[in-house]
mmCIF file of C-alpha atoms in Angstrom:
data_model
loop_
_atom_site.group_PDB
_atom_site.id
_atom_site.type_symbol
_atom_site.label_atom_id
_atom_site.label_comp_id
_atom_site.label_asym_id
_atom_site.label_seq_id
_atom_site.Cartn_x
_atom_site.Cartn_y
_atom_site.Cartn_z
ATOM 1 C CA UNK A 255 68.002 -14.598 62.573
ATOM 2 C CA UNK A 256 66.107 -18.151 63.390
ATOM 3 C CA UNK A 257 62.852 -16.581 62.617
ATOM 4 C CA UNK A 258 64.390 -15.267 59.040
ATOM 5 C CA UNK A 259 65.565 -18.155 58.547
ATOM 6 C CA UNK A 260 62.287 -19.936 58.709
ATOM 7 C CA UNK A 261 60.565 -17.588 56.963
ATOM 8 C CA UNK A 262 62.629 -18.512 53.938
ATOM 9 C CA UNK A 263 62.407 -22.620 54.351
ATOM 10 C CA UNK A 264 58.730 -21.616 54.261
ATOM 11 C CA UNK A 265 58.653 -19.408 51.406
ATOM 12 C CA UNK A 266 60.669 -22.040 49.695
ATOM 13 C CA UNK A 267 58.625 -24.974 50.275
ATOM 14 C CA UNK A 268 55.498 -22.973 49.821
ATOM 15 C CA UNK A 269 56.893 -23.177 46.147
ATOM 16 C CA UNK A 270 56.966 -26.767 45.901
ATOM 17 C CA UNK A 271 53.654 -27.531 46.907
ATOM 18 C CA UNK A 272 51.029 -28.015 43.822
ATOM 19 C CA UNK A 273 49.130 -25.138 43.315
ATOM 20 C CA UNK A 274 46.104 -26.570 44.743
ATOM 21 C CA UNK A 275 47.590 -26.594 48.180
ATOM 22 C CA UNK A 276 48.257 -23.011 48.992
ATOM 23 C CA UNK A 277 45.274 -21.822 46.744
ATOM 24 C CA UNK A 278 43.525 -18.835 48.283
ATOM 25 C CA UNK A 279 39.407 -18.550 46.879
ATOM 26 C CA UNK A 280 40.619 -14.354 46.117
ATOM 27 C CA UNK A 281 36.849 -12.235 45.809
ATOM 28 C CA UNK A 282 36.140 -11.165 42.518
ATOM 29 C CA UNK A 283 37.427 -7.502 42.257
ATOM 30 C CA UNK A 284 34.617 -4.745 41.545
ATOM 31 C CA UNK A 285 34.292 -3.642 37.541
ATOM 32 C CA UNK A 286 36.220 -1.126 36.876
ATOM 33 C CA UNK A 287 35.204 2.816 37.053
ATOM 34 C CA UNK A 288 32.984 4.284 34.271
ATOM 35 C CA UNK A 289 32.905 7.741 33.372
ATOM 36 C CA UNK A 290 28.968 7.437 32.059
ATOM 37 C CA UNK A 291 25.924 8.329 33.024
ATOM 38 C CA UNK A 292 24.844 4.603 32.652
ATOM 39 C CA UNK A 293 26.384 1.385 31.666
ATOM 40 C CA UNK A 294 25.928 -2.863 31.905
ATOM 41 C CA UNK A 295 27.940 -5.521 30.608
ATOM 42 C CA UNK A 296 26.924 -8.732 29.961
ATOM 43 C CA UNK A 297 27.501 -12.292 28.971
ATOM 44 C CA UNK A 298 26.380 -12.898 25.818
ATOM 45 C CA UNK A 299 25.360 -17.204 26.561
ATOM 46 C CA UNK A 300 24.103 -16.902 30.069
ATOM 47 C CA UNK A 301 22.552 -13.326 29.796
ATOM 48 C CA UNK A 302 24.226 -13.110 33.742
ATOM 49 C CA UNK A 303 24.646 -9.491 34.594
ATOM 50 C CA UNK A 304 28.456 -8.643 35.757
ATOM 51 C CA UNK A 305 28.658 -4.855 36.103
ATOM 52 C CA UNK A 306 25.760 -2.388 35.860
ATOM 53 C CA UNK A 307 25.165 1.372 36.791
ATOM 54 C CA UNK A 308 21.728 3.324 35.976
ATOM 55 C CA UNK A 309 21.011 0.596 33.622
ATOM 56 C CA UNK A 310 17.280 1.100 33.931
ATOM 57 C CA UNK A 311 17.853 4.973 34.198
ATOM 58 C CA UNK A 312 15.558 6.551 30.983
ATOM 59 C CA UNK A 313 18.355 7.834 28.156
ATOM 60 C CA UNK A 314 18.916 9.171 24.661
ATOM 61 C CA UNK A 315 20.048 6.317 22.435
ATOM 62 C CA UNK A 316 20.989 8.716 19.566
ATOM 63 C CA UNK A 317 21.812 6.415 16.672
ATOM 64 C CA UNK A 318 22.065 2.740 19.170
ATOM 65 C CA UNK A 319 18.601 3.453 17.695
ATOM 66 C CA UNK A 320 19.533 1.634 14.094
ATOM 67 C CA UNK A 321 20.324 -1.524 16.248
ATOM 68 C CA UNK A 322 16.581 -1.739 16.452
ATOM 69 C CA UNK A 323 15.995 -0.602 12.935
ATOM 70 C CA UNK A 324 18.315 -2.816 11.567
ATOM 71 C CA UNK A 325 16.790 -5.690 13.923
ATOM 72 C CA UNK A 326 13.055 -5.001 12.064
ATOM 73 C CA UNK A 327 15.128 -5.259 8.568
ATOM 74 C CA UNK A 328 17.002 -8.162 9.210
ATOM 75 C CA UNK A 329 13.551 -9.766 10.121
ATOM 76 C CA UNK A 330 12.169 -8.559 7.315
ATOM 77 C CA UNK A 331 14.372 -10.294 5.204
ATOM 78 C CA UNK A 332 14.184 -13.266 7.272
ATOM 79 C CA UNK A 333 10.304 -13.955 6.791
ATOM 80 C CA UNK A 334 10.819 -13.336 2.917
ATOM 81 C CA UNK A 335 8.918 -9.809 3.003
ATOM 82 C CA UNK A 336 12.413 -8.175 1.532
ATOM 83 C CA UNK A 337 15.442 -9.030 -0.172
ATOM 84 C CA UNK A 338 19.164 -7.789 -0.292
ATOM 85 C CA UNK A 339 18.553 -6.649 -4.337
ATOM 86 C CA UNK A 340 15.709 -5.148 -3.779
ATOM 87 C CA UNK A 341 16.062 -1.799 -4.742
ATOM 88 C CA UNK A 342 14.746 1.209 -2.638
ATOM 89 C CA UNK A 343 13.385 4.608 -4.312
ATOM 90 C CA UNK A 344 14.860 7.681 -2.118
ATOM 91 C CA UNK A 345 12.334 10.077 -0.847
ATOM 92 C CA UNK A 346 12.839 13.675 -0.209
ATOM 93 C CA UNK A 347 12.186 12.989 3.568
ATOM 94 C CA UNK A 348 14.811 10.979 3.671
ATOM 95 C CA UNK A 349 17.661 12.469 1.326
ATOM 96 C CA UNK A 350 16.710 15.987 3.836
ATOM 97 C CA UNK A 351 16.714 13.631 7.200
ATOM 98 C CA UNK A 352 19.884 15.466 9.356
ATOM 99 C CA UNK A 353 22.546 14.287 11.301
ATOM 100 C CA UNK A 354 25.131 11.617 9.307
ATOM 101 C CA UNK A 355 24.950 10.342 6.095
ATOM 102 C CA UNK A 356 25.159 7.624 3.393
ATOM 103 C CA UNK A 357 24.878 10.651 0.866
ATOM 104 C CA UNK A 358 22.040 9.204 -1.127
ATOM 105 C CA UNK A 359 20.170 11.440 -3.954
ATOM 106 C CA UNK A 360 16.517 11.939 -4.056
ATOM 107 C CA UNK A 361 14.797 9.677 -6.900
ATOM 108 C CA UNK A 362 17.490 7.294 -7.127
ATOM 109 C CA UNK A 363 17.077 3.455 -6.610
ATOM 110 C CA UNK A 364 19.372 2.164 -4.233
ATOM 111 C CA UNK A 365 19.751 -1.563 -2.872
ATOM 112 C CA UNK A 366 18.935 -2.799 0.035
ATOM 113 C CA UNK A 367 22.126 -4.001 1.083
ATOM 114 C CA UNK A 368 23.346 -1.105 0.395
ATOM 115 C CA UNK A 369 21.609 1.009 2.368
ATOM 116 C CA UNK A 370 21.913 -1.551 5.752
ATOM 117 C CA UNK A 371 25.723 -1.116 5.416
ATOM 118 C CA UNK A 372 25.288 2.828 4.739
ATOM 119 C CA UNK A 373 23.291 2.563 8.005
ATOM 120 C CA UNK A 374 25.255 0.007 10.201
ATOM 121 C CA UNK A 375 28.652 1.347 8.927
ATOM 122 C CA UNK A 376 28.271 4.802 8.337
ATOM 123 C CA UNK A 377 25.773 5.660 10.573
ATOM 124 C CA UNK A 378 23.339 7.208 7.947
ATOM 125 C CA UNK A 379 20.605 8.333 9.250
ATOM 126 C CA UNK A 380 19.151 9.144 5.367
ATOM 127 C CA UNK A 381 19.354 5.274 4.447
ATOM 128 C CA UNK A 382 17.539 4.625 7.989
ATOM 129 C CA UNK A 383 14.973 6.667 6.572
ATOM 130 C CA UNK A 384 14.475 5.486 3.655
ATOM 131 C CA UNK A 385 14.897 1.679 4.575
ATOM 132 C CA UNK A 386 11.841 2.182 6.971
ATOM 133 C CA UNK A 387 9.872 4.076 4.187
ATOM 134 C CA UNK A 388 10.425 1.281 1.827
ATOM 135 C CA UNK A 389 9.001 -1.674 4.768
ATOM 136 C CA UNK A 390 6.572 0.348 6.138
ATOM 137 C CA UNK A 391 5.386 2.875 3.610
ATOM 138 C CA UNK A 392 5.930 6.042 6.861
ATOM 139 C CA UNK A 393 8.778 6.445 9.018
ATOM 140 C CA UNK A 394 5.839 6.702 11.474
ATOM 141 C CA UNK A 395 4.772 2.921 10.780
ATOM 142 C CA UNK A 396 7.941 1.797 10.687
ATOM 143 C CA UNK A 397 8.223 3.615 14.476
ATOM 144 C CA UNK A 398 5.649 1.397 15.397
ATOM 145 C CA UNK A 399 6.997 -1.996 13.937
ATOM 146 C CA UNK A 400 10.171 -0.906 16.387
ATOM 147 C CA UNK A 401 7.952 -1.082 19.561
ATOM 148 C CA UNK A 402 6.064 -3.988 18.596
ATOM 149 C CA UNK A 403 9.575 -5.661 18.552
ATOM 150 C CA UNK A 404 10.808 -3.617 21.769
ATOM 151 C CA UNK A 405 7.843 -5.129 23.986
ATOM 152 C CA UNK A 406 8.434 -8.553 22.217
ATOM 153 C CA UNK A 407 11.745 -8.836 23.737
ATOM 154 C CA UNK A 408 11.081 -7.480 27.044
ATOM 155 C CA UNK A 409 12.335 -4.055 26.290
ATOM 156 C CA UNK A 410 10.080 -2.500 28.546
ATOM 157 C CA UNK A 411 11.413 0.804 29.226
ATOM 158 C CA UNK A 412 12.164 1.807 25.478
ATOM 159 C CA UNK A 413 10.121 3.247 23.034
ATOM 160 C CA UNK A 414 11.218 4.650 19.835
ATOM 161 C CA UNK A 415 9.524 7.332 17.284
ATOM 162 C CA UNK A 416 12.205 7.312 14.078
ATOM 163 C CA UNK A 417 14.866 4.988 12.655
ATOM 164 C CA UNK A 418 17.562 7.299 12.411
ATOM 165 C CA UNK A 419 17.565 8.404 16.681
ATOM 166 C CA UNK A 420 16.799 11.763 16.358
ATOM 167 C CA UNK A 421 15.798 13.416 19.566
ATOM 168 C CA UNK A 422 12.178 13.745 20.572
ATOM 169 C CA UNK A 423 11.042 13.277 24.128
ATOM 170 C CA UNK A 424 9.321 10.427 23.027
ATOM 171 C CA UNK A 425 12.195 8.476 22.025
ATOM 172 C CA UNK A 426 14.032 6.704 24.689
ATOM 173 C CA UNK A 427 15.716 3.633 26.123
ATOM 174 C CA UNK A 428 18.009 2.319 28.902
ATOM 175 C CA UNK A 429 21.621 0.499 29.057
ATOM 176 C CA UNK A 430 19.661 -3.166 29.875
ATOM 177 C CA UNK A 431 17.111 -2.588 27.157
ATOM 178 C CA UNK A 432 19.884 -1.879 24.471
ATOM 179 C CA UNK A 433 21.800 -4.924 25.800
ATOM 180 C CA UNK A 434 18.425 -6.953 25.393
ATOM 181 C CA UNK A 435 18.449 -5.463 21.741
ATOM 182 C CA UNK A 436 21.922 -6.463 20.872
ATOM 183 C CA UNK A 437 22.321 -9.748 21.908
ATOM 184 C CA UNK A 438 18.802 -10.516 20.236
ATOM 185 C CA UNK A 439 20.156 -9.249 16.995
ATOM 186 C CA UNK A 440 23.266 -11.242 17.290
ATOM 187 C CA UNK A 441 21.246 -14.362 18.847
ATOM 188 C CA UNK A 442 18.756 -14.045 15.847
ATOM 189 C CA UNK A 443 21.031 -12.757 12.375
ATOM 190 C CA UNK A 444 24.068 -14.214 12.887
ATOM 191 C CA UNK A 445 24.284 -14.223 9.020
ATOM 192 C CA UNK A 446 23.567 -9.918 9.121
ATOM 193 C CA UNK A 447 25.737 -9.615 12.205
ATOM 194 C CA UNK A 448 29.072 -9.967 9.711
ATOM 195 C CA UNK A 449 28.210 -6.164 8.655
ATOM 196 C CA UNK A 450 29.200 -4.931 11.982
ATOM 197 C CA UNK A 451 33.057 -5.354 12.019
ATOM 198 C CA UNK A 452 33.311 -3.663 8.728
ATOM 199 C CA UNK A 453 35.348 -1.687 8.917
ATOM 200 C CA UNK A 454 34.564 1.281 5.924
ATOM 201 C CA UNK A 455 31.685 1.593 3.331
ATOM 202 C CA UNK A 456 32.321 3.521 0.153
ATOM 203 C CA UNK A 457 29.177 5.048 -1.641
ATOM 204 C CA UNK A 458 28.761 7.603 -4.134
ATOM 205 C CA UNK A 459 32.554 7.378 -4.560
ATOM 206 C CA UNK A 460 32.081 8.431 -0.837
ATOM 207 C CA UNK A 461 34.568 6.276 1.430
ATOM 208 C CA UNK A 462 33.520 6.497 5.205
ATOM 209 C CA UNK A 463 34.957 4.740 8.034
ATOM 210 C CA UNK A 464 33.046 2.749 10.719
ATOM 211 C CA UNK A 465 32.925 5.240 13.756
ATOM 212 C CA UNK A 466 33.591 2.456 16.598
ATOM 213 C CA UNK A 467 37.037 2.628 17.109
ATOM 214 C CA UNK A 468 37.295 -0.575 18.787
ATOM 215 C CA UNK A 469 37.332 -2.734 15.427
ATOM 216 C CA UNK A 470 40.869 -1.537 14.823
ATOM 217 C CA UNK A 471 42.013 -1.356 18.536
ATOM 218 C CA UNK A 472 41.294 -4.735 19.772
ATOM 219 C CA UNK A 473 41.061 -8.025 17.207
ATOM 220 C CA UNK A 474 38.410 -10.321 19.440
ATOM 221 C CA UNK A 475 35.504 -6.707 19.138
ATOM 222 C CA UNK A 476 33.222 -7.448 15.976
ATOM 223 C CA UNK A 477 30.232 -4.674 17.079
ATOM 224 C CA UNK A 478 28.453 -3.103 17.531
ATOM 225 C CA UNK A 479 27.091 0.507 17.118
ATOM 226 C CA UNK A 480 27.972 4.274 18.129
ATOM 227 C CA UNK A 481 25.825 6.751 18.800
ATOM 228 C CA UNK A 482 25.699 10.524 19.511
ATOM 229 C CA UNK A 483 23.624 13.569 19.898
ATOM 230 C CA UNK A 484 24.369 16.634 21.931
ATOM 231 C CA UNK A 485 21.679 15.448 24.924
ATOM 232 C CA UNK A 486 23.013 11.538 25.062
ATOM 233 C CA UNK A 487 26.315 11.940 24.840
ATOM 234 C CA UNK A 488 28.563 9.203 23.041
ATOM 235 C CA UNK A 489 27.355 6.278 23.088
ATOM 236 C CA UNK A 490 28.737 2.852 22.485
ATOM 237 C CA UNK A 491 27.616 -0.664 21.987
ATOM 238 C CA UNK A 492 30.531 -3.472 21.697
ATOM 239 C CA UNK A 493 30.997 -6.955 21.905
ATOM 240 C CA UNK A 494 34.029 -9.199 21.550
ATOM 241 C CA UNK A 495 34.031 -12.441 21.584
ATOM 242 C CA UNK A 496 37.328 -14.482 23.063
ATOM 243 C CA UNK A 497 38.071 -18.482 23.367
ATOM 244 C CA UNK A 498 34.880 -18.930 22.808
ATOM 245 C CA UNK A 499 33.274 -16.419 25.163
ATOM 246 C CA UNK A 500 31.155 -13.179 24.130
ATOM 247 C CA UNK A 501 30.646 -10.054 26.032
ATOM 248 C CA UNK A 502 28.661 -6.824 25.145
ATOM 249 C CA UNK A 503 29.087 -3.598 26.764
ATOM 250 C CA UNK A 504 26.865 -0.797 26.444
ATOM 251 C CA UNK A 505 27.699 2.565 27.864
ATOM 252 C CA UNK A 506 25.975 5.798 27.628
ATOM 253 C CA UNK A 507 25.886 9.175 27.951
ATOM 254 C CA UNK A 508 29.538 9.574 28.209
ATOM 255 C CA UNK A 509 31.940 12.948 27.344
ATOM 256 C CA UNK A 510 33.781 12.467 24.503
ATOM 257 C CA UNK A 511 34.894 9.222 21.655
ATOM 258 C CA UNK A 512 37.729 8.205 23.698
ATOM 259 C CA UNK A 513 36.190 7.725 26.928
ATOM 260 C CA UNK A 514 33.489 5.666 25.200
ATOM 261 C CA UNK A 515 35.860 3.762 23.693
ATOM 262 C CA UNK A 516 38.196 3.727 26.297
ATOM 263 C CA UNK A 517 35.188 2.807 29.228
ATOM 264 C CA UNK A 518 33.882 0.027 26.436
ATOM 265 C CA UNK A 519 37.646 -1.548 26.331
ATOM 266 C CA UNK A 520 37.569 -1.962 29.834
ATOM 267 C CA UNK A 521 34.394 -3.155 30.838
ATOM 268 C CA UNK A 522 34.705 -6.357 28.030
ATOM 269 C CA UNK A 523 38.588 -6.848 29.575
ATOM 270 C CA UNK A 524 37.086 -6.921 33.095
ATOM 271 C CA UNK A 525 34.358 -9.513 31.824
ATOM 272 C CA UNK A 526 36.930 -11.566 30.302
ATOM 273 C CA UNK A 527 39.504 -11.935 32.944
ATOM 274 C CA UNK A 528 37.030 -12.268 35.864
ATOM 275 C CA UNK A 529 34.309 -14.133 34.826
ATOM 276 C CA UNK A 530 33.499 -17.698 32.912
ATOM 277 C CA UNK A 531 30.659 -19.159 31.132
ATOM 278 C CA UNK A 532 29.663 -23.045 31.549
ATOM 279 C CA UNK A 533 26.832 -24.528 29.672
ATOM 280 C CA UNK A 534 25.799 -26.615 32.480
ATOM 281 C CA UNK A 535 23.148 -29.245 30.019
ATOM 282 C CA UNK A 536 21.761 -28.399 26.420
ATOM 283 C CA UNK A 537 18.047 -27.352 25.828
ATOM 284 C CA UNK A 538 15.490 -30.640 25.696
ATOM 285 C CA UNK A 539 18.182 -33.009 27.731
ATOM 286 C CA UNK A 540 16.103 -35.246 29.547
ATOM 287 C CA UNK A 541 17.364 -34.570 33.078
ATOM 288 C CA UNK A 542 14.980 -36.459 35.117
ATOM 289 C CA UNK A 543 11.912 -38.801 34.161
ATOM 290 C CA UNK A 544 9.069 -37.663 37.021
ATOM 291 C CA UNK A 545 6.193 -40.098 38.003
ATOM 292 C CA UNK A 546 2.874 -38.804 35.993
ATOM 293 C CA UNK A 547 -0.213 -40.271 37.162
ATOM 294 C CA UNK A 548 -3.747 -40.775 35.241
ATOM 295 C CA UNK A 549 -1.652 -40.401 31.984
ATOM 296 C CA UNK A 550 -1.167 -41.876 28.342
ATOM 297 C CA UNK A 551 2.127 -42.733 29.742
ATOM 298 C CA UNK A 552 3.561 -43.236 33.194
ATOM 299 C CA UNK A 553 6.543 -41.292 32.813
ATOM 300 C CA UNK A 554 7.448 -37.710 31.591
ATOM 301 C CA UNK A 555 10.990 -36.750 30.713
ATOM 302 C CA UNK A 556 12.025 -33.002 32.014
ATOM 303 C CA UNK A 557 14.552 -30.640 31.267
ATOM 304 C CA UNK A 558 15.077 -27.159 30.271
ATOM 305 C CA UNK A 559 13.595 -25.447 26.918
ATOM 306 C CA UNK A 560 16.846 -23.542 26.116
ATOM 307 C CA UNK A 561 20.644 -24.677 26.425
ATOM 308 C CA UNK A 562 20.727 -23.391 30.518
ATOM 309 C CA UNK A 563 24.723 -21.619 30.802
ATOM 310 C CA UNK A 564 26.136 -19.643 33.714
ATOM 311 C CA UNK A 565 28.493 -17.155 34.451
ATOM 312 C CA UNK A 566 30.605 -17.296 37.231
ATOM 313 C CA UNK A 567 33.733 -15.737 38.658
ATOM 314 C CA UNK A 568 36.748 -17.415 37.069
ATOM 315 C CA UNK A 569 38.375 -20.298 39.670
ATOM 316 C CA UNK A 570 34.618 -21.346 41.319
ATOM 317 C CA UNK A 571 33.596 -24.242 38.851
ATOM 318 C CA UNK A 572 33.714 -26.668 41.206
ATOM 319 C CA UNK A 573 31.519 -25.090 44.142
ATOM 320 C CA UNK A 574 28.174 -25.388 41.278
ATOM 321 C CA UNK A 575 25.494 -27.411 41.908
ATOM 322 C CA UNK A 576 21.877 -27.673 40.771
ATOM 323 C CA UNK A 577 18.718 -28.859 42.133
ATOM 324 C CA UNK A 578 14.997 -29.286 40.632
ATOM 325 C CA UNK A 579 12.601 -28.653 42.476
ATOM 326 C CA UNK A 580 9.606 -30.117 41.074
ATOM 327 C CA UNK A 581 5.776 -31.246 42.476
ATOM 328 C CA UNK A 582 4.954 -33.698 44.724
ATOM 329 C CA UNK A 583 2.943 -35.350 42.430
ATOM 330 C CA UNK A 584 1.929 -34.511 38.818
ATOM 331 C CA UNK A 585 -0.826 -35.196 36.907
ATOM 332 C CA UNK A 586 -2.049 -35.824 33.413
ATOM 333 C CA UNK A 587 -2.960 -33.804 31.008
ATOM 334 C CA UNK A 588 0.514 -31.956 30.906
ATOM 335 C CA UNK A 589 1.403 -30.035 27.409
ATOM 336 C CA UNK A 590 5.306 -30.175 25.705
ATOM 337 C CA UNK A 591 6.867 -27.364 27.212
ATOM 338 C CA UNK A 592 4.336 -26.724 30.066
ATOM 339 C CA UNK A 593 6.197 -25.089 33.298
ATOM 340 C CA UNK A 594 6.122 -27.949 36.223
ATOM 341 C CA UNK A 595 8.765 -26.565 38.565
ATOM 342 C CA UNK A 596 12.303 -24.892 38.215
ATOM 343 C CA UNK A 597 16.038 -25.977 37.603
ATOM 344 C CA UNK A 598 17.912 -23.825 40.207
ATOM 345 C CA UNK A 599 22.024 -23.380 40.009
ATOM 346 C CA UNK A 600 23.657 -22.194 42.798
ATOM 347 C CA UNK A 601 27.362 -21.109 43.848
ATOM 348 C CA UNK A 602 28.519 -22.552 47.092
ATOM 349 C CA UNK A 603 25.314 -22.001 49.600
ATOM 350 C CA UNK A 604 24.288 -18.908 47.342
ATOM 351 C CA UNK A 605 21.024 -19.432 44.451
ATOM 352 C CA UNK A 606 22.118 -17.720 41.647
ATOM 353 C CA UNK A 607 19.595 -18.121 38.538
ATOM 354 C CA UNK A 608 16.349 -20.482 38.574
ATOM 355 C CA UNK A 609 15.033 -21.301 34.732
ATOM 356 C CA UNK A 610 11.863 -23.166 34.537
ATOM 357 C CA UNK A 611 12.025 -27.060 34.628
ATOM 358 C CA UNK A 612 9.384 -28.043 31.808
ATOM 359 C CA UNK A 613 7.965 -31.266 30.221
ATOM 360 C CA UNK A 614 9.762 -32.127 27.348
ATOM 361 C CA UNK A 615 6.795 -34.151 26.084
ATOM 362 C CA UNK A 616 3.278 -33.997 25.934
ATOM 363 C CA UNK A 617 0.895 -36.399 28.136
ATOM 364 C CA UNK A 618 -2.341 -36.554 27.140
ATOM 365 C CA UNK A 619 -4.927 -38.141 29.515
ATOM 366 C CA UNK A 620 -5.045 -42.060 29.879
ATOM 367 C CA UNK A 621 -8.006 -44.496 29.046
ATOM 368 C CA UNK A 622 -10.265 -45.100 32.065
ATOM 369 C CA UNK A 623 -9.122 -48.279 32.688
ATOM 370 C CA UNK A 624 -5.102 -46.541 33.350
ATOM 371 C CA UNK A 625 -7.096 -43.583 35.436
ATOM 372 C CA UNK A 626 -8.989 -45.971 38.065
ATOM 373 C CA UNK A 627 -5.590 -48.274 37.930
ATOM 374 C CA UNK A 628 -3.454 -44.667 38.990
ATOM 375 C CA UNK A 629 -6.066 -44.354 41.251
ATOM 376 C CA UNK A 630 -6.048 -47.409 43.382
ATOM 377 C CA UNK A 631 -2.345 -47.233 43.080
ATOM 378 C CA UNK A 632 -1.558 -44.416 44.749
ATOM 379 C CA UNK A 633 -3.666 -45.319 47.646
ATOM 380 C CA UNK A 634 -0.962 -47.711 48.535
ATOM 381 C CA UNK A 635 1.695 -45.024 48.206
#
């Protein structure tokens, strides 16, 4: 009965004690289980890598494919080469091209925006068709414009031979590669991304719904892209993005639309409650000036190129720390943006991303009068 009862005055007090005093650092749970044949999920900001399976493994990306075709347009239209009211003359190629459709008619002028949100929302595979036809004057060009963007962004087990993502042995990808792809295309058009929350296209008096089912089931998804042929499976690309935070899922080769949808749902919720994103220092912050010798100038600011952000289980802020590790000594001539070391961030006694620490100005090399000064200088050192 003693022992009870001091079990309780414990349990009681236990209560009023601030939180931080019976904290217990819990391990980050593993990511829920996937019925796919390969899936990642990522952070969006950092890039980190939270869950993963086969994500290298060779796949069908069925229509994921248009993310890349409407990546090529969207760039298209960036540079000036195209415009949204341009309007596009139908082939027979593509008014015959298989699979889903926009329902265009052969010989008929369509607009270009018209066609992107026939492709993006209903999945046509006839206005993929005949948007690559009108850039590249072939589907077959247009192919190669894809690849030339694939090995660009570091796609490197991809390669794709039509816009639509019909099958052909030649056309493949991999979970990582189409998470590359996605968050370039959201990195690059955020003013094209809007189209992918849509949530129904009407044309030819033709109303068609978008086929990701996640727009309607959970307010923070806005993309991406479903995809399905009888050899990949369904497909799914989504991101959501939540107090600030965005995830995207991809997940392949899976049975049926509601496991897709279903395995997509859960691997953004795991991302979400587990994990947090902290942009540690913005790209070109000064945050060291290093000693430059034989130089226009004696000191050189460094930093990182690109805003540097890391995700980390939720609860661990405080256990980050970084460290540069730079060159003993440096010398002039050093170019703006030239690679002198690394910024590295690690997680209690663990390293867990390195970006490169760079010059954030250029140095060109002093008179001779500074040189033979920096010379006899440093033999004092």
């Amino acid at each position: 009965m003693k022992a009870l009862i001091h079990s309780y005055l414990f349990a009681a007090f236990a209560l009023l004690l601030p939180t931080w005093a019976v904290a217990v650092d819990l391990p980050t749970p593993e990511a829920p289980k996937i019925e796919a044949g390969g899936y990642l999920l990522l952070d969006f900001q950092s890039g980190n890598v939270l869950a993963q399976f086969n994500a290298d493994e060779r796949m069908e990306p069925a229509s994921l494919t248009k993310i890349m075709t409407a990546y090529v347009v969207f760039n298209e239209l960036s540079e000036g080469n195209l415009k949204l009211d341009d309007e596009v003359l139908v082939s027979e190629k593509a008014w015959r091209t298989s699979g889903s459709k926009m329902f265009i008619e052969v010989g008929k002028r369509i607009r270009v925006e018209d066609l992107i949100q026939g492709m993006i929302i209903q999945s046509g595979n006839d206005a993929s068709v005949a948007l690559a036809e009108h850039i590249a004057g072939s589907e077959m060009t247009f192919a190669e414009l894809m690849n030339a963007q694939a090995k660009r962004l570091g796609m490197i087990h991809s390669h794709f031979t039509n816009a639509p993502g019909l099958p052909n042995p030649n056309h493949y990808s991999t979970p990582r590669d189409i998470a590359i792809l996605a968050t370039a295309l959201i990195r690059d058009f955020p003013q094209y991304y809007r189209w992918y929350s849509q949530a129904e296209f009407t044309y030819n008096g033709i109303k068609q719904q978008n086929r990701n089912r996640l727009l309607s089931q959970d307010p923070s998804v806005d993309g991406v892209k479903t995809g399905f042929t009888d050899a990949a499976g369904y497909c799914l690309v989504s991101s959501a993005k939540r107090d600030g935070q965005r995830m995207i899922a991809v997940v392949m080769k899976t049975p049926n639309p509601t496991v897709r949808a279903r395995d997509s749902l859960a691997l953004l919720n795991y991302g979400f409650r587990f994990f947090e994103t902290h942009v540690l220092f913005p790209a070109q912050k000064p945050l060291e000036t290093l000693r430059i010798w034989k130089g226009s100038m004696k000191a050189l600011p460094v930093g990182s190129a690109t805003d540097v952000a890391v995700t980390i289980p939720r609860g661990r802020y405080d256990q980050l720390t970084t460290r540069l590790e730079k060159p003993a000594e440096l010398f002039a001539p050093v170019a703006a943006g030239e690679a002198i070391g690394e910024i590295v961030i690690a997680l209690g006694e663990q390293d867990i991303k390195r970006i490169p620490l760079v010059a954030l100005q250029e140095v060109t090399l002093g008179g001779i009068w500074r040189r033979m000064i920096d010379t006899v200088l440093r033999w004092f050192q």
